[in-house]
Coordinates of C-alpha atoms (C1' of nucleotides) in Angstrom, one line a residue:
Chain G
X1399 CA 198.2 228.9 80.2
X1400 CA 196.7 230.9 77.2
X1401 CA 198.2 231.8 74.6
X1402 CA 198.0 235.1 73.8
X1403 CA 200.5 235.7 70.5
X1404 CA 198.8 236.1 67.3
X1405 CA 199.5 233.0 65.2
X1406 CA 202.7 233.8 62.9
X1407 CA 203.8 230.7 61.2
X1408 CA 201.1 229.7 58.6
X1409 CA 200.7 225.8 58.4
X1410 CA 199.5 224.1 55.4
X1411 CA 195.7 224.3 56.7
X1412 CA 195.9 227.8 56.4
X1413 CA 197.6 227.9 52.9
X1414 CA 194.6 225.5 52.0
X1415 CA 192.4 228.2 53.6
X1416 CA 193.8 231.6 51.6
X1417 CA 193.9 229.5 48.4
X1418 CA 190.1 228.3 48.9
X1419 CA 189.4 231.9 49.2
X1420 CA 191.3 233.6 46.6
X1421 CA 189.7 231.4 44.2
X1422 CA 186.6 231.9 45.6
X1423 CA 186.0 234.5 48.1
X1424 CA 182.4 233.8 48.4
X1425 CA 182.8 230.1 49.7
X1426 CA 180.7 229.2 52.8
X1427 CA 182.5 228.8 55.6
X1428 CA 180.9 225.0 55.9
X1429 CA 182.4 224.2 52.5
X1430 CA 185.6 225.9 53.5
X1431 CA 185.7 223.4 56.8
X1432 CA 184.6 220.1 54.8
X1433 CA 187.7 220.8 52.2
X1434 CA 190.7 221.1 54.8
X1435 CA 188.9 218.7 57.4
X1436 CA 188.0 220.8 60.3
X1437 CA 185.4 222.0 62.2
X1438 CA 183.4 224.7 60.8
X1439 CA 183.7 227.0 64.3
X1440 CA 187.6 226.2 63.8
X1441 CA 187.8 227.3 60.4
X1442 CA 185.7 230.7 61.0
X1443 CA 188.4 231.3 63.8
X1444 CA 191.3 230.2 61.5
X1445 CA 190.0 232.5 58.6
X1446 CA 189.3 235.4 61.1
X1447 CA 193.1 235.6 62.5
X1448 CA 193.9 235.4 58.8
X1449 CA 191.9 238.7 58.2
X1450 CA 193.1 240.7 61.2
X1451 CA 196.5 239.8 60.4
X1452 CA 196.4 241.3 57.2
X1453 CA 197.5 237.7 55.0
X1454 CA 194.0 238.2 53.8
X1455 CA 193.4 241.8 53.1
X1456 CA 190.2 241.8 51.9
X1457 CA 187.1 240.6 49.5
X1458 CA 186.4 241.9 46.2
X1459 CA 183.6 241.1 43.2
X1460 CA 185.5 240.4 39.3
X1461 CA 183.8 243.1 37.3
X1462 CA 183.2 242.5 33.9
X1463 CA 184.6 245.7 32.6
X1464 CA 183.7 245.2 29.0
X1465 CA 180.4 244.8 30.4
X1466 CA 180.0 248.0 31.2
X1467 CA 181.1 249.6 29.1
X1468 CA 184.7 249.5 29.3
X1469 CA 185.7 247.2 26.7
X1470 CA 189.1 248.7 25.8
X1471 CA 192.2 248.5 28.2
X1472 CA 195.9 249.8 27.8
X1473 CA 199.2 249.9 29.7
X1474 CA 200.6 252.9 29.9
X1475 CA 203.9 253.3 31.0
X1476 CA 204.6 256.9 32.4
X1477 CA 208.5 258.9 32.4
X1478 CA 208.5 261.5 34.9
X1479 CA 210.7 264.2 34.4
X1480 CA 214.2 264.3 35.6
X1481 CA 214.7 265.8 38.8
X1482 CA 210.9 264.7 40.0
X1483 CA 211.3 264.7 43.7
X1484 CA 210.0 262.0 45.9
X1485 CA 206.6 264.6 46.4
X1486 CA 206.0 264.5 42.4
X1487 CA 206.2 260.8 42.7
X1488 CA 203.5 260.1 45.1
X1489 CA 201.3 263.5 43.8
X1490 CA 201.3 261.8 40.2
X1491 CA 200.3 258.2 41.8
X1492 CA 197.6 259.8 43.9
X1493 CA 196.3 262.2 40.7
X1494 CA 196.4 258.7 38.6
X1495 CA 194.2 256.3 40.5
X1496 CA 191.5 259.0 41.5
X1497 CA 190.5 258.2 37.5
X1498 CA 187.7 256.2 37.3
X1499 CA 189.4 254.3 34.5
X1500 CA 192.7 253.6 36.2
X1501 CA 192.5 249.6 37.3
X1502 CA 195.9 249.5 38.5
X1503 CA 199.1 251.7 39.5
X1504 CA 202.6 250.4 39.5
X1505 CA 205.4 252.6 40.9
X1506 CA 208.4 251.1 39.5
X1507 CA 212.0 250.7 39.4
X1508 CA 213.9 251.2 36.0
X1509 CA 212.5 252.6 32.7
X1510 CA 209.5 253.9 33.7
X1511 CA 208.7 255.4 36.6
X1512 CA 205.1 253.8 36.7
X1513 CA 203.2 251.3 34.8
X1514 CA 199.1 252.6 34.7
X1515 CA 196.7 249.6 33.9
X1516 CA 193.6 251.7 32.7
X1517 CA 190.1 250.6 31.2
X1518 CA 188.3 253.1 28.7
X1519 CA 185.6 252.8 26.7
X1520 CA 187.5 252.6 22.5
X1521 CA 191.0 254.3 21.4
X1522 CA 189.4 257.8 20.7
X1523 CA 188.5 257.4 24.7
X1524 CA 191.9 255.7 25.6
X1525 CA 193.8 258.9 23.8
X1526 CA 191.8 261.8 25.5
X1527 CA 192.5 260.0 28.6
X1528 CA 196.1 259.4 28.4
X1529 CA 196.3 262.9 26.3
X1530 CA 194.7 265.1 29.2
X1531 CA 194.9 262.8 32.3
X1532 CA 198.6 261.2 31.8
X1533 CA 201.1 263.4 29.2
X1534 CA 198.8 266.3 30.9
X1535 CA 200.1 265.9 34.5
X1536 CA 203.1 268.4 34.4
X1537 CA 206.1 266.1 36.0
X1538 CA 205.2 264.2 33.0
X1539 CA 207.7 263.2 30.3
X1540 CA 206.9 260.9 28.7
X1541 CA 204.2 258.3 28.2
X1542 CA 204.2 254.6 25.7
X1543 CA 200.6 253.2 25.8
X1544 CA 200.4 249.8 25.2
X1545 CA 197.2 247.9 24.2
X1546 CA 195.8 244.7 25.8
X1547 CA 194.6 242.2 24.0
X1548 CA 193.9 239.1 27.1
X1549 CA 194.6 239.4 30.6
X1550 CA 194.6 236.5 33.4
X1551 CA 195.1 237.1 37.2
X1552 CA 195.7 234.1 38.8
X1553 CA 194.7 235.8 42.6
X1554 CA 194.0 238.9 44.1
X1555 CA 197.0 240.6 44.8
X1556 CA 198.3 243.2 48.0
X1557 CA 201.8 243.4 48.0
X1558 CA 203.3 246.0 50.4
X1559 CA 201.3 246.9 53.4
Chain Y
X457 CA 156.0 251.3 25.7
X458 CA 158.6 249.8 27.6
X459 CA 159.9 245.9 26.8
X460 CA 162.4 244.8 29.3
X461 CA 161.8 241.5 29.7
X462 CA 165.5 241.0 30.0
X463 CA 167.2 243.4 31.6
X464 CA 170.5 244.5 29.2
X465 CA 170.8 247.6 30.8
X466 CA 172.3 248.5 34.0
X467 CA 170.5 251.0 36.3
X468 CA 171.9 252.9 39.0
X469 CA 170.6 250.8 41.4
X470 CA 172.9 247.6 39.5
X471 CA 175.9 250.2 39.6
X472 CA 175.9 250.8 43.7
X473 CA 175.4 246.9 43.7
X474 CA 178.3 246.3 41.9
X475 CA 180.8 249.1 43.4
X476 CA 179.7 247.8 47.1
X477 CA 180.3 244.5 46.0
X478 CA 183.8 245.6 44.2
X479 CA 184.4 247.0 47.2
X480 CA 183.3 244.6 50.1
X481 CA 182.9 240.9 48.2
X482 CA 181.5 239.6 51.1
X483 CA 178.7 242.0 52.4
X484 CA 175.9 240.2 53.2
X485 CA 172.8 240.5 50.8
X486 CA 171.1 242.2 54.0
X487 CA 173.6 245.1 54.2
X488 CA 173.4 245.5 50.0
X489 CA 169.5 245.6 50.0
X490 CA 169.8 248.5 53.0
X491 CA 172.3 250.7 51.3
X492 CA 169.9 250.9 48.3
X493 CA 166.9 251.0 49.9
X494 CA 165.9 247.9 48.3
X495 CA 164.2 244.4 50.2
X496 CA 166.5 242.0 50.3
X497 CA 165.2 239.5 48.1
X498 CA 165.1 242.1 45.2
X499 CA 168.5 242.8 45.8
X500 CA 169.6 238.9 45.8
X501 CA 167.6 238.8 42.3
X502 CA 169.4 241.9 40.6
X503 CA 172.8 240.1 42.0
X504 CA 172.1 236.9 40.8
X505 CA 171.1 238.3 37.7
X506 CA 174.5 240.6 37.2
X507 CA 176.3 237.4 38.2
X508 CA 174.5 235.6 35.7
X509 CA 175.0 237.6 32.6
X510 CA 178.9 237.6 33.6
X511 CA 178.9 240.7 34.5
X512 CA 180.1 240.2 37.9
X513 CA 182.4 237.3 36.6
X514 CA 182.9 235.9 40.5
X515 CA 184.8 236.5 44.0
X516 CA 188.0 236.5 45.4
X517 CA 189.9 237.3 48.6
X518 CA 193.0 239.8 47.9
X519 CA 195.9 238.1 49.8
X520 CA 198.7 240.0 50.5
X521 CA 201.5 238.3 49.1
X522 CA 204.5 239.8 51.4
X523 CA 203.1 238.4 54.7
X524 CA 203.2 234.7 52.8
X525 CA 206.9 235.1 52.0
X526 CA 206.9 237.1 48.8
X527 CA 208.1 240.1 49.4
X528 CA 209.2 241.2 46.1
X529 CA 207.5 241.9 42.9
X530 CA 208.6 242.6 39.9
X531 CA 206.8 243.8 35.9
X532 CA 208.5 241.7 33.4
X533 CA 208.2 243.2 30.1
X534 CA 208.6 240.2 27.5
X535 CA 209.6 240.1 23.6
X536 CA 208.9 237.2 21.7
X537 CA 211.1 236.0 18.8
X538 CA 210.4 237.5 15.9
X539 CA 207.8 235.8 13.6
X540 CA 206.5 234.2 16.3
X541 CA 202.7 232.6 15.6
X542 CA 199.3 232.9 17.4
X543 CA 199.9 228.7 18.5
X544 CA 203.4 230.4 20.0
X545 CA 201.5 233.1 21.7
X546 CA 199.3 231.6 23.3
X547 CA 202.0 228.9 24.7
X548 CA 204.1 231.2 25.9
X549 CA 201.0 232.6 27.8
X550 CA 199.4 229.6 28.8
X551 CA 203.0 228.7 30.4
X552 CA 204.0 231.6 32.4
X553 CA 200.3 231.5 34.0
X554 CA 201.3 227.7 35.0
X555 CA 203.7 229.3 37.6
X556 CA 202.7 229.9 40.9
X557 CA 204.9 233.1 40.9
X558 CA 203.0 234.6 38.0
X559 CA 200.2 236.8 39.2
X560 CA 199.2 238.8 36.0
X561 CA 200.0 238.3 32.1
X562 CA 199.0 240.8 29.7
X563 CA 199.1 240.0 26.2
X564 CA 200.1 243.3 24.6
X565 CA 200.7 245.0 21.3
X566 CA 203.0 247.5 21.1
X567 CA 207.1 246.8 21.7
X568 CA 206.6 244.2 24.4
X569 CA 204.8 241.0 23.5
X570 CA 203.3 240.6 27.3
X571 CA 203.9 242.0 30.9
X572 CA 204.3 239.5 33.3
X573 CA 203.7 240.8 36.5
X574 CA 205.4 238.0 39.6
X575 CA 205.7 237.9 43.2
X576 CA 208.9 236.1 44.5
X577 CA 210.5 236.1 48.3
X578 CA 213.9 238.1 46.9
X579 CA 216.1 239.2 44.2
X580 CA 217.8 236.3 44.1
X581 CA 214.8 233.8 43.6
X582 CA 213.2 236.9 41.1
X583 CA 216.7 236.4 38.9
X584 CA 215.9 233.0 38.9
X585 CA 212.8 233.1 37.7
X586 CA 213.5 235.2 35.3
X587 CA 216.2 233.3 33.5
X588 CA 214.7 229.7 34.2
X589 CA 211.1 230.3 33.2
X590 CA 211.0 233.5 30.9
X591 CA 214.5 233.9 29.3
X592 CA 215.0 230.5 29.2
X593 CA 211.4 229.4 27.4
X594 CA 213.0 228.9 23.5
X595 CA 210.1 231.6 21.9
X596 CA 211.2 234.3 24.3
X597 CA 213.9 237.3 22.5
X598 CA 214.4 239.4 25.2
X599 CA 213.0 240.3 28.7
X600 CA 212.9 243.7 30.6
X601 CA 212.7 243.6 34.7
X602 CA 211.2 246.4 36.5
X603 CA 211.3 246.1 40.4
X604 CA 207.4 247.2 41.6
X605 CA 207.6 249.4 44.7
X606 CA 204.0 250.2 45.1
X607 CA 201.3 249.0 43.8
X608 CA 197.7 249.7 43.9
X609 CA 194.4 248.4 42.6
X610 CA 191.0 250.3 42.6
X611 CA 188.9 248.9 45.1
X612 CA 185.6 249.3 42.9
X613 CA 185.3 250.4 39.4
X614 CA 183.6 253.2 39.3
X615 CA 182.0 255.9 41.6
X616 CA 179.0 255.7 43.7
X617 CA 177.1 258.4 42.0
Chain J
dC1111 C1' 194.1 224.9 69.0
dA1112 C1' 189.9 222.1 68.1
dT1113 C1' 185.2 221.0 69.0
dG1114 C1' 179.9 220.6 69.5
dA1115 C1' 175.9 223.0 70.8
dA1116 C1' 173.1 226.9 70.8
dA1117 C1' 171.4 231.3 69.2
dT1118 C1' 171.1 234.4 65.8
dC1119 C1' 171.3 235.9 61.3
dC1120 C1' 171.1 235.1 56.4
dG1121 C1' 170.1 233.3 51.8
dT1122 C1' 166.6 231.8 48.9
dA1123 C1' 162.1 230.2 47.0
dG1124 C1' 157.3 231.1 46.3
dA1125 C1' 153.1 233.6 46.3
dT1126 C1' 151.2 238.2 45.6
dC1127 C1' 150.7 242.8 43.8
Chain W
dG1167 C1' 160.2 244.1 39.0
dA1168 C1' 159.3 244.6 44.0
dT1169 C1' 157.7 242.9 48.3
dC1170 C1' 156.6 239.9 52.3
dT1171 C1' 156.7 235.5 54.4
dA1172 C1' 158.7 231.4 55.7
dC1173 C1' 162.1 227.9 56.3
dG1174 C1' 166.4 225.5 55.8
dG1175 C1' 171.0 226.4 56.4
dA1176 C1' 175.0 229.2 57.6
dT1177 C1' 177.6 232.2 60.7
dT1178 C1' 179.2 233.1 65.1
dT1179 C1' 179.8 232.7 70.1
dC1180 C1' 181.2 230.1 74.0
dA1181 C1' 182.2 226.6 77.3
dT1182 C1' 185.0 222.7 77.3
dG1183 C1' 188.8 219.2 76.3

DNA sequence: CATGAAATCCGTAGATC
DNA sequence: GATCTACGGATTTCATG
């Protein structure tokens, strides 16, 4: 009889698999299959159920941000004002990461309502930005801008969906 | 007139290059070279080159973290004792990026030392952490946990045109 | 679920303009 | 730089165990 159920329980080939790939999502497929021992046509099938089950949600290129141009970064953590309804909370996360400079968006429990990971190009960029863009947005409150001086990411990240 | 023998500056050609590839890390060179018009093997030279001068600094496959058993995330804002030096810093770093529950580390200025942004399966294994491997590391003064709720990263870093 | 074989497509180097 | 050509290798499908 075939099976038809999509493959839920991850064994430790896969695991070998997703953390081949976050490390390097540009790995051949024939590498991929000489490191966990398989076939190559098996691994390409293995890696394909990963993808359409959403464990791997997709591939990206590290861009040098300094590199362009972007060599400052800040996170700013964003108060909105009391009484902000759950429509003010999603309209201030959709108005934040159409920004060009916005890298990352988290809506958070606690302090701040959201944390807003952005890359400008110096501190006379960073402060129009977070002036006119952030502080601007009227359900705003209140905004603390911190500075970063190193960043590490040890793998690509998608956490609710 | 002109002396590019080494190309320092990006054209827009290298900036659709490296938003499709921000986008979609694993497009084939084939696709790239037809979305800009360009033959393949120019393309495969422009990319090698922007990989080359770090500019794209490599490739990764963005895992979602929920479907592997961590469903909950948390930004830990982190205060180190107070004259605390660079050796100490960059320890306390260099430790929480050890930890397979650690996805991002910012080193900050401003009133939190780093962010430490982890993935853990629930509240209870997220208090854990926490105390174990933040609170309890003897250069850490004080920690503040914000549950994430939603998070989002740009897919590319800036816009096509 | 794993495999080998086959067909197709792709990456990459080299010569030319 | 950009292009075309050419070839070695990779991806991907499929029948089979």
């Amino acid at each position: 009889m075939e099976r038809k159920t999509l493959r839920q329980d991850l064994d430790d080939v896969d695991r070998r698999l997703i953390a081949a790939l976050a490390a390097d999502g540009r790995i051949t497929n024939a590498e991929l299959a000489a490191r966990v021992g398989l076939a190559p046509s098996t691994v390409h099938g293995r890696v394909q159920s990963l993808i359409q089950s959403g464990v791997i949600s997709g591939f990206t290129a590290t861009v040098n941000k300094a590199k362009l141009g972007f060599g400052l970064q800040a996170l700013v953590g964003v108060t909105l004002a009391p009484g902000a309804r759950q429509a003010s909370i999603t309209d201030f996360a959709d108005h934040a990461r159409a920004f060009p400079e916005v890298v990352q968006v988290f809506f958070l429990g606690g302090v701040d309502d959201f944390m807003v990971h952005v890359a400008v190009a110096d501190s006379s960029a960073l402060r129009t930005f977070v002036v006119e863009h952030i502080s601007g947005h009227p359900r705003v409150a209140s905004t603390r801008t911190n500075i970063i001086f190193d960043y590490h990411r040890s793998a690509s990240v998608e956490s609710f969906r």
